[in-house]
PDB file of C-alpha atoms in Angstrom:
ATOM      1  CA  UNK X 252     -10.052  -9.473 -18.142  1.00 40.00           C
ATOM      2  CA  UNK X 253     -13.422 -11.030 -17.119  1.00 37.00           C
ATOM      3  CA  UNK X 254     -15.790  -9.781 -14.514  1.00 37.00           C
ATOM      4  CA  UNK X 255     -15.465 -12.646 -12.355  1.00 38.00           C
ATOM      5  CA  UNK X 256     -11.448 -11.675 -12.137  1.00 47.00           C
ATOM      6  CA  UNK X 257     -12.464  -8.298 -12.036  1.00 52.00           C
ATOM      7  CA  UNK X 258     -14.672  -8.794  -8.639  1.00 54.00           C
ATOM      8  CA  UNK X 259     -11.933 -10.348  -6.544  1.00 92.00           C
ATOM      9  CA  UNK X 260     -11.184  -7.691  -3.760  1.00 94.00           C
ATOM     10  CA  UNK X 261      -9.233  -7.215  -0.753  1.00 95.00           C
ATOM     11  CA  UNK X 262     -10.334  -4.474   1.590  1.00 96.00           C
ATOM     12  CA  UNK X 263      -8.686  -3.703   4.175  1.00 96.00           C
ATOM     13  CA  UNK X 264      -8.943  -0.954   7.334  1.00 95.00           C
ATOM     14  CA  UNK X 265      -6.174   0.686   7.012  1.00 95.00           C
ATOM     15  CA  UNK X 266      -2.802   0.298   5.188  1.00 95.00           C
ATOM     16  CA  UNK X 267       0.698   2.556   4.440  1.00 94.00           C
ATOM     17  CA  UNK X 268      -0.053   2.533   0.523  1.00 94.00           C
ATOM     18  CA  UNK X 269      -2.595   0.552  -1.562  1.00 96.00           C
ATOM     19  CA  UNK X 270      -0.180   0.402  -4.387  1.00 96.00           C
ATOM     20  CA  UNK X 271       2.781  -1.284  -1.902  1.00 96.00           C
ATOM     21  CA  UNK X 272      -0.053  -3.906  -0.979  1.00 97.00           C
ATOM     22  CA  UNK X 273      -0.637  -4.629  -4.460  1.00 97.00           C
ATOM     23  CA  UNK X 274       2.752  -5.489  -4.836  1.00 97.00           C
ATOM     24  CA  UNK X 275       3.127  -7.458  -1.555  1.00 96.00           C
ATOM     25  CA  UNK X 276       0.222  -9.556  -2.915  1.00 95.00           C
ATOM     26  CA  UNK X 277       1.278  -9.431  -6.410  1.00 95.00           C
ATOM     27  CA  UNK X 278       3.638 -13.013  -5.945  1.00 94.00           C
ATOM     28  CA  UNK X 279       0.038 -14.905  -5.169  1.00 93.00           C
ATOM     29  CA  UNK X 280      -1.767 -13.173  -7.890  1.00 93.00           C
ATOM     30  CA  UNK X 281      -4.481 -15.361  -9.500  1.00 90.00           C
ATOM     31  CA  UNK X 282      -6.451 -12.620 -11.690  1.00 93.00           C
ATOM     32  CA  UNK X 283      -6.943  -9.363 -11.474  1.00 95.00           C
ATOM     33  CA  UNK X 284      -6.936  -8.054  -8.041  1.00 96.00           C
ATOM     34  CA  UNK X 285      -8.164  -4.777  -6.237  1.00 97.00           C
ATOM     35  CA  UNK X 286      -7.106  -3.464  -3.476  1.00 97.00           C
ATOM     36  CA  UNK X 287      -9.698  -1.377  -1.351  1.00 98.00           C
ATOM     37  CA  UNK X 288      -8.580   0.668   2.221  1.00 97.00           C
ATOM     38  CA  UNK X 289     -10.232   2.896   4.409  1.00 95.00           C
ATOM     39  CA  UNK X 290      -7.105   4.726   4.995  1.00 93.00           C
ATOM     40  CA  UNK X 291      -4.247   4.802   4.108  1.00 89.00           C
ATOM     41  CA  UNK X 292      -0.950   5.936   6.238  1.00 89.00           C
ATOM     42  CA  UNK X 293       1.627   6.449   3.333  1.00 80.00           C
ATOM     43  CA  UNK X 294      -0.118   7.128   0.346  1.00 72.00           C
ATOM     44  CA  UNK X 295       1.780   8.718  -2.490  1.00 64.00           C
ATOM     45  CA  UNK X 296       1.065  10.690  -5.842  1.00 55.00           C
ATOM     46  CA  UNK X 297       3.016  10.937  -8.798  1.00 54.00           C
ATOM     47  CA  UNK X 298       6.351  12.014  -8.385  1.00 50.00           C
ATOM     48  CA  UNK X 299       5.949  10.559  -5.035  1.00 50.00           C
ATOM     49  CA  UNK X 300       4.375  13.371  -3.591  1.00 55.00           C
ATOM     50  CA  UNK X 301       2.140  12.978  -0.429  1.00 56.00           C
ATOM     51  CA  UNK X 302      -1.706  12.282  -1.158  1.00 56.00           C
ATOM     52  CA  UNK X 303      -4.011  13.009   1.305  1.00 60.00           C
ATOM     53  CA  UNK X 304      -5.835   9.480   2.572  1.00 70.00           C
ATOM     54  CA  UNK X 305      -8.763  10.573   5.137  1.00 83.00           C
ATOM     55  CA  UNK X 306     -10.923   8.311   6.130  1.00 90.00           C
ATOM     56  CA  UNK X 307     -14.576   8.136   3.703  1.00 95.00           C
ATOM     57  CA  UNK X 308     -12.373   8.915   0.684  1.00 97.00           C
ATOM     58  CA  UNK X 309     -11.342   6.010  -2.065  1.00 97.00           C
ATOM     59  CA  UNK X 310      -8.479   4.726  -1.357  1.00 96.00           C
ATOM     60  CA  UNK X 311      -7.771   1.581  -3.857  1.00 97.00           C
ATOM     61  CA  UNK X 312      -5.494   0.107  -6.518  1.00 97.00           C
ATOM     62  CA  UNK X 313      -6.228  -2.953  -8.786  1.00 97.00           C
ATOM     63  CA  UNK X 314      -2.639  -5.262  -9.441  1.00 97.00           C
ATOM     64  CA  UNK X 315      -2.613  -7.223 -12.416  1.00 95.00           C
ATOM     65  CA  UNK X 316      -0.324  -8.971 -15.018  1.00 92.00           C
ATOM     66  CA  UNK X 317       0.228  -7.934 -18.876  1.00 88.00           C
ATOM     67  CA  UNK X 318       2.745  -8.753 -20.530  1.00 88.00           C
ATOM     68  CA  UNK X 319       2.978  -5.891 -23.222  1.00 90.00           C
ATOM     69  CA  UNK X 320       5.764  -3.045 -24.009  1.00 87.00           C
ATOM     70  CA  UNK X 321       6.388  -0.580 -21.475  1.00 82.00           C
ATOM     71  CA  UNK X 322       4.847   2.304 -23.763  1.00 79.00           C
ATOM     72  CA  UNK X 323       1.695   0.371 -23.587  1.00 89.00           C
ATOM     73  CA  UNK X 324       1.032  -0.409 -19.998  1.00 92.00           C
ATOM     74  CA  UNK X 325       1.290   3.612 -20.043  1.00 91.00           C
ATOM     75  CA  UNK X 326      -1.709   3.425 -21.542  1.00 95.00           C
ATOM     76  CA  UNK X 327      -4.012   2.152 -18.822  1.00 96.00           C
ATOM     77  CA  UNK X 328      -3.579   5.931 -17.541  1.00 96.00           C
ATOM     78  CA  UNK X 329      -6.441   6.315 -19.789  1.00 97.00           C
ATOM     79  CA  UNK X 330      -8.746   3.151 -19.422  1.00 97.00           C
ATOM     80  CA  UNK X 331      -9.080   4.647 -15.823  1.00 98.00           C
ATOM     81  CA  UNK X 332      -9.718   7.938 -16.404  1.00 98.00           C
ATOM     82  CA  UNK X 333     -12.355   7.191 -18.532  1.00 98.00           C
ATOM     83  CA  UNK X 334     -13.594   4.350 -16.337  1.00 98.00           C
ATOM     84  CA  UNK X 335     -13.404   7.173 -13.480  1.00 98.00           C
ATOM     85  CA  UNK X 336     -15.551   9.169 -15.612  1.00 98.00           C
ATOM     86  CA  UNK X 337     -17.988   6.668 -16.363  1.00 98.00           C
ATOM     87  CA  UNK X 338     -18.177   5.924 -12.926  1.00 98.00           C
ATOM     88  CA  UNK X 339     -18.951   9.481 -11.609  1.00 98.00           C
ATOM     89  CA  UNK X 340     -21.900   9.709 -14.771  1.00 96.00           C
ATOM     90  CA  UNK X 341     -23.399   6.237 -13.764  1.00 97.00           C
ATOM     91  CA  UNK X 342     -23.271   7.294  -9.731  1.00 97.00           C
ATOM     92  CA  UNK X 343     -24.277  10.825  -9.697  1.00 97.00           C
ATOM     93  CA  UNK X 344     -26.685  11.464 -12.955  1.00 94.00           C
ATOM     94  CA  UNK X 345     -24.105  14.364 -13.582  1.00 91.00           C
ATOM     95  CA  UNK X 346     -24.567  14.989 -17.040  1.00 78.00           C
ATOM     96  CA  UNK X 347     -22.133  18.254 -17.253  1.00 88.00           C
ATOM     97  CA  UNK X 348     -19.461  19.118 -14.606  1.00 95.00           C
ATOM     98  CA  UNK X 349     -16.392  16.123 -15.438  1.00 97.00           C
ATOM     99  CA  UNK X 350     -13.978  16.463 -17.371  1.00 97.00           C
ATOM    100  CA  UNK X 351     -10.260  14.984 -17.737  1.00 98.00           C
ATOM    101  CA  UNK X 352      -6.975  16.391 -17.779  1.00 96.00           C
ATOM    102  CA  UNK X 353      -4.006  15.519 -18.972  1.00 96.00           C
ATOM    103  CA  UNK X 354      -1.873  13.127 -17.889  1.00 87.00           C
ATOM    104  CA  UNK X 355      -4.022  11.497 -15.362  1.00 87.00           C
ATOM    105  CA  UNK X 356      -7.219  13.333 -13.315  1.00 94.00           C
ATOM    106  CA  UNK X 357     -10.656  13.953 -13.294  1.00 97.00           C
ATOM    107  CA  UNK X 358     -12.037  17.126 -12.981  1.00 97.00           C
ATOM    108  CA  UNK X 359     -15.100  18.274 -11.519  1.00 97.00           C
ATOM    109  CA  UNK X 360     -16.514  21.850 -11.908  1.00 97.00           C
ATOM    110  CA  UNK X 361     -12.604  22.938 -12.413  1.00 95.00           C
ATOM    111  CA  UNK X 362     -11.532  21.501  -9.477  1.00 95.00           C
ATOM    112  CA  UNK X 363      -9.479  18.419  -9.085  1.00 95.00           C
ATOM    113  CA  UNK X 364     -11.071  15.092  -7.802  1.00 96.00           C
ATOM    114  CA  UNK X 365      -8.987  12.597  -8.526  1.00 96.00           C
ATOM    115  CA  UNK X 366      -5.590  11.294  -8.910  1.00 93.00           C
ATOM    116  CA  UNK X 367      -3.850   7.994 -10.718  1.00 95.00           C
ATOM    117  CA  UNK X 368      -0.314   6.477 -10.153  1.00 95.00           C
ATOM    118  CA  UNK X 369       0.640   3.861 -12.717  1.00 96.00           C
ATOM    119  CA  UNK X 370       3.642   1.371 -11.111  1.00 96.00           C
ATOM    120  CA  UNK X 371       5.218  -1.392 -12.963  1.00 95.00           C
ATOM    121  CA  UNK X 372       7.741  -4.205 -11.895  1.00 93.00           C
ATOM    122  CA  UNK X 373       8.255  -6.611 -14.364  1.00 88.00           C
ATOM    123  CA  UNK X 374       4.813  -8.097 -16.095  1.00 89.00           C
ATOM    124  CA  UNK X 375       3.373  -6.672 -12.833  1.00 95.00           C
ATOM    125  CA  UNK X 376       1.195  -3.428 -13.191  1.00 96.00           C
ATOM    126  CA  UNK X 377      -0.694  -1.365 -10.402  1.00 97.00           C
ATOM    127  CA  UNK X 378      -2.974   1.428 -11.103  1.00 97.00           C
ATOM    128  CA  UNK X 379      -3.552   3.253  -8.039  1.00 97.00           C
ATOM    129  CA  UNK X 380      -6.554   5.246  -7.381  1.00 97.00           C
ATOM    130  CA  UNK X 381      -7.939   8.222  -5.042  1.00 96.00           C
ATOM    131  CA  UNK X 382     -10.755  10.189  -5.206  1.00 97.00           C
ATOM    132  CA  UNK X 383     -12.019  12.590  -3.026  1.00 97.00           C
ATOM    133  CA  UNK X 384     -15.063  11.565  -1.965  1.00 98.00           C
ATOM    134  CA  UNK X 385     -16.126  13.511   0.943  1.00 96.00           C
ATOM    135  CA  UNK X 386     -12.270  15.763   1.865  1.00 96.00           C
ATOM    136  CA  UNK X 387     -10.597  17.439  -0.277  1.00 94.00           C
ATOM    137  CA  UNK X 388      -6.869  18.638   1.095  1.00 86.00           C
ATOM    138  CA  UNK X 389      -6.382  22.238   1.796  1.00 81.00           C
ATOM    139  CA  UNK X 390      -5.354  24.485  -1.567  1.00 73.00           C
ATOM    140  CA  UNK X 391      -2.223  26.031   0.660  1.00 68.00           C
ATOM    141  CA  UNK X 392      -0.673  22.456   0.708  1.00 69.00           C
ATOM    142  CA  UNK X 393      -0.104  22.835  -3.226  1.00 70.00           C
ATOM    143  CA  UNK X 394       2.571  23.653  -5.128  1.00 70.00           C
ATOM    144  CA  UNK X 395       1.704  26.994  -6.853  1.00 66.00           C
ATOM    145  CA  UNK X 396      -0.591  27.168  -9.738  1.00 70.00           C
ATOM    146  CA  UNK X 397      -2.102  23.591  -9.188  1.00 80.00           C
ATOM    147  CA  UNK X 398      -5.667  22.651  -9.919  1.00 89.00           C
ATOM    148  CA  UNK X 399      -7.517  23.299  -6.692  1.00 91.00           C
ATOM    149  CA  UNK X 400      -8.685  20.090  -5.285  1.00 94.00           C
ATOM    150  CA  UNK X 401     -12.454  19.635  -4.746  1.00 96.00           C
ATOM    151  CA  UNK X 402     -14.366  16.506  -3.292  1.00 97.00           C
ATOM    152  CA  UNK X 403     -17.226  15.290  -4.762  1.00 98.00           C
ATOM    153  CA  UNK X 404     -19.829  15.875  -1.250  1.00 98.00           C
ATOM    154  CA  UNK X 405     -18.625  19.719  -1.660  1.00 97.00           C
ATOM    155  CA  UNK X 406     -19.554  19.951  -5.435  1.00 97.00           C
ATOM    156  CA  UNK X 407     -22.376  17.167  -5.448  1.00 97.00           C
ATOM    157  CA  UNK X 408     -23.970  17.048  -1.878  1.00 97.00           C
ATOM    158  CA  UNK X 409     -23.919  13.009  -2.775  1.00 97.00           C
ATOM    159  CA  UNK X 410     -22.238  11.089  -0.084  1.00 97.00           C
ATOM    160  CA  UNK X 411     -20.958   7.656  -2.039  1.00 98.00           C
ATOM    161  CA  UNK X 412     -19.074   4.990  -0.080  1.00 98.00           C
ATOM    162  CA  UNK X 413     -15.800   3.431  -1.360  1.00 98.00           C
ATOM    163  CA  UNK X 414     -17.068  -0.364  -1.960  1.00 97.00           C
ATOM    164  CA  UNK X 415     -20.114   1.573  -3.826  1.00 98.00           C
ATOM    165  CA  UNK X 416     -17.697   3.579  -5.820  1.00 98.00           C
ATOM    166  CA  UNK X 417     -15.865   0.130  -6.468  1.00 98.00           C
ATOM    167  CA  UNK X 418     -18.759  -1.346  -7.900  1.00 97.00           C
ATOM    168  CA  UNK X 419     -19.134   1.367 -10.162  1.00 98.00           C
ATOM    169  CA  UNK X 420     -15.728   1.405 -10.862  1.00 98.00           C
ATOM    170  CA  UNK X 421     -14.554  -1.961 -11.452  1.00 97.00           C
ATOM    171  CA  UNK X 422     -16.655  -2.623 -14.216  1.00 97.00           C
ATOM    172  CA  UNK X 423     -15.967   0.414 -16.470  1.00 97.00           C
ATOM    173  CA  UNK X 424     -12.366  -0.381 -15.831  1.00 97.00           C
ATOM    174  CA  UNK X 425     -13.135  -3.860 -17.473  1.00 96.00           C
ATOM    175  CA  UNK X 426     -15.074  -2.345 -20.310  1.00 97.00           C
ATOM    176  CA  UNK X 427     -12.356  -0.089 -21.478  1.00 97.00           C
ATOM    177  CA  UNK X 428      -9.561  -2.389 -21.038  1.00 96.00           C
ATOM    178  CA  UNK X 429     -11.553  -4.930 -23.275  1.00 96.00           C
ATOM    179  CA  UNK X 430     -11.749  -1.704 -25.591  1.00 97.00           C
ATOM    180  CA  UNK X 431      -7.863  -1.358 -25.539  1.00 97.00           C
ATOM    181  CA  UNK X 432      -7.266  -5.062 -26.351  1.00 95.00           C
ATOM    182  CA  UNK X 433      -9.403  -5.352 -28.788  1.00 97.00           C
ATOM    183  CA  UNK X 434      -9.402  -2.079 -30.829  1.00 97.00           C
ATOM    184  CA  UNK X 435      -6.364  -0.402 -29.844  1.00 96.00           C
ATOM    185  CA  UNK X 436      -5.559   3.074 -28.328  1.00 97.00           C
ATOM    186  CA  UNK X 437      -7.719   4.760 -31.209  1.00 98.00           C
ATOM    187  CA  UNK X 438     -11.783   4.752 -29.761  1.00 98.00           C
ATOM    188  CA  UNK X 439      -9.816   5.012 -25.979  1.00 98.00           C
ATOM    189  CA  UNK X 440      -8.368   8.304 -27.715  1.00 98.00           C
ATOM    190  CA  UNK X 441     -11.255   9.538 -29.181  1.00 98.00           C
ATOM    191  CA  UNK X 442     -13.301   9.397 -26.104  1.00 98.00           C
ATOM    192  CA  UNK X 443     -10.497  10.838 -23.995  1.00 98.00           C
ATOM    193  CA  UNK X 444     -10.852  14.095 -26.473  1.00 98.00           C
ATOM    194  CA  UNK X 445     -13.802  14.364 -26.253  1.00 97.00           C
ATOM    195  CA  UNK X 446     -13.751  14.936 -22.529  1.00 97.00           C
ATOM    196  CA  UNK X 447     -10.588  16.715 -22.466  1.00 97.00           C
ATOM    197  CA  UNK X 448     -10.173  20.112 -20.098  1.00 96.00           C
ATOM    198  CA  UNK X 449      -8.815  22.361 -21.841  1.00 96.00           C
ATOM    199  CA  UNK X 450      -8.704  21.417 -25.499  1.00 97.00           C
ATOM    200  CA  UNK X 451      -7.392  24.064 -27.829  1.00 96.00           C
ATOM    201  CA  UNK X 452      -6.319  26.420 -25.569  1.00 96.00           C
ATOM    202  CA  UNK X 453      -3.587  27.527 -23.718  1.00 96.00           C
ATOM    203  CA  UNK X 454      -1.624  25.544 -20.999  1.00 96.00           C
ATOM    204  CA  UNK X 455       2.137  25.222 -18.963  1.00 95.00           C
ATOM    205  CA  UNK X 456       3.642  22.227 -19.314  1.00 95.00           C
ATOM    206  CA  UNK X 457       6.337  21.547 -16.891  1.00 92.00           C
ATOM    207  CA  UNK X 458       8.631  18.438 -16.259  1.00 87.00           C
ATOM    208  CA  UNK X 459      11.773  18.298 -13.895  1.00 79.00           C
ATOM    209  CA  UNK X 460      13.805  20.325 -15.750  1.00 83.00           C
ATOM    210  CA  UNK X 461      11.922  22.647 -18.048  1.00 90.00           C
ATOM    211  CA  UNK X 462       8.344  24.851 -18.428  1.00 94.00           C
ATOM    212  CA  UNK X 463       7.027  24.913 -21.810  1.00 94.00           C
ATOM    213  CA  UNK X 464       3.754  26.997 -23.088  1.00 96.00           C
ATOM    214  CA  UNK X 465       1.581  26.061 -26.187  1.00 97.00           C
ATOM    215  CA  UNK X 466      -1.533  25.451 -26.955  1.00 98.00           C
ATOM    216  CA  UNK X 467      -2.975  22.155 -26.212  1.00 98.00           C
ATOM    217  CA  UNK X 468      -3.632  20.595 -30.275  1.00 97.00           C
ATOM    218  CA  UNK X 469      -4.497  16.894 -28.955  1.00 98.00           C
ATOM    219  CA  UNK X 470      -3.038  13.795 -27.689  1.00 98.00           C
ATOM    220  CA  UNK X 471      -1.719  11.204 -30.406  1.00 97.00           C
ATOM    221  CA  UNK X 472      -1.761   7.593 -30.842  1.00 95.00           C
ATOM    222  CA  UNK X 473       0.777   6.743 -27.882  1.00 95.00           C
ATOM    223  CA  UNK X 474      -0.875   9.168 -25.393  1.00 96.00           C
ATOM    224  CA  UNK X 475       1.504  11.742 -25.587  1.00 96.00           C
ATOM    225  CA  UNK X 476       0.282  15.391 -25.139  1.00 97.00           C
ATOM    226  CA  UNK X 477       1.057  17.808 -28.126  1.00 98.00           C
ATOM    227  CA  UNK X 478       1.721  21.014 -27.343  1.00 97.00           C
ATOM    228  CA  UNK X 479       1.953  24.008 -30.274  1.00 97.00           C
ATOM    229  CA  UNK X 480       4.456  26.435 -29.808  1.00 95.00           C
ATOM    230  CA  UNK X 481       5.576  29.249 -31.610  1.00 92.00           C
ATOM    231  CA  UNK X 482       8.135  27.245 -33.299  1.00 91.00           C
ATOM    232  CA  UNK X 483       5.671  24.352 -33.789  1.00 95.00           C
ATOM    233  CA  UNK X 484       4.071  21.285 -32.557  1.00 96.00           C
ATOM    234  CA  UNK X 485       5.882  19.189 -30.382  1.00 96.00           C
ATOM    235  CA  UNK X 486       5.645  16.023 -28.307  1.00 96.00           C
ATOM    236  CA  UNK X 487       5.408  15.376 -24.295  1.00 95.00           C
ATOM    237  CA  UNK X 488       5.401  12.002 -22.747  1.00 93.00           C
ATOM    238  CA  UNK X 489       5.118  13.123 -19.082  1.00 91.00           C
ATOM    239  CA  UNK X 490       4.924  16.686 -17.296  1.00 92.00           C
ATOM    240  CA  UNK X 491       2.361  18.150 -15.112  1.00 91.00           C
ATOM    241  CA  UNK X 492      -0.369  20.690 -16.619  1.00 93.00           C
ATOM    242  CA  UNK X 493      -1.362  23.970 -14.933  1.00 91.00           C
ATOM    243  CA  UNK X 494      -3.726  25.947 -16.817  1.00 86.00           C
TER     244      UNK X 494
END
């Protein structure tokens, strides 16, 4: 991806979902495209849980077209949580603080910040993005044992618009994806680790259907989280952490 492709932008006042935009637009796609709203009425999280849009918080998901294995558009879960992280560092001169956790956030001081929903349809890809910026939604509305969500004005006292966060943002996201296509998952990995919550100790992994405990040995070459358990080390693709 190139900067120039990387600057095109739609923003918009309000909108049901950033993500559903980016597909309604995706037929006319040219390059790269982001997709910026003030609010949103319908946003979603993974598992298509509710996520709290207010007004002042980032609201935005960039749309683009890869043609690569399904396995490896999974991948871009990391290029933007690292590009989040850069983008925090660069913006608030935070050198302590961040951190990511596994599958998809950013941390900040413990708390959770952030939130990424990869969606796919065809060679189409959307990686939607919130961060709390100023609001963070109440703990109560949570399922139990969650990451308590922060925002960064609470943690910070920095007040950073959306289109400034976007600026920040978009080019990181280039920089890493650049990374990924022309090195591989390998120095993507490496940095993830080395800003992973929770490294080496112990964590709940849960999917639909089953809670596993271990302790958390690394991520390897496809992304997946590995988890050693009493019987040994094993392999997840997807499930949600609690600590």
């Amino acid at each position: 991806m190139s900067s120039e492709a990387l600057a095109s932008r739609v923003e918009l006042a309000t909108v049901d979902s950033t993500n559903a935009e980016a597909f309604r637009q995706a037929p006319d796609l040219r390059g790269p495209l982001w997709i910026l709203a003030g609010e949103q009425t319908a946003g979603k999280g993974r598992r298509a849980r509710a996520w709290a849009s207010p007004p002042g918080n980032f609201h935005a998901s960039l749309v683009q077209r890869i043609t690569e294995p399904p396995a490896r558009l999974g991948l871009r879960s990391f290029v933007a949580a690292l590009a989040l992280y850069d983008a925090f560092q660069a913006l608030t001169g935070l050198g302590a603080g961040f951190a990511l956790k596994w599958p998809n956030d950013v941390l900040l001081n413990g708390g959770k910040l952030t939130g990424i929903l990869l969606e796919a349809s065809g060679q189409t890809l959307v990686i939607g993005i919130g961060v709390n910026l100023i609001a963070a939604p109440p703990a109560e509305t949570l399922e139990p044992g969650a990451v308590a969500p922060v925002s960064l004005l609470a943690e910070t006292g920095l007040r950073i618009t959306p289109a400034r966060f976007l600026d920040a943002l978009a080019p990181a996201m280039e920089d890493w994806e650049a990374r990924l296509r022309a090195d591989g998952f390998a120095p993507l990995r490496e940095a993830w680790l080395s800003r992973a919550a929770r490294l080496g100790e112990r964590i709940i992994a849960r999917t639909g259907t089953e809670t596993r405990e271990g302790i958390f040995e690394t991520i390897d070459h496809e992304g997946n989280l590995i988890l050693r358990m009493s019987g040994g080390a094993i392999a997840i693709p997807a499930a949600d952490v609690f600590f």
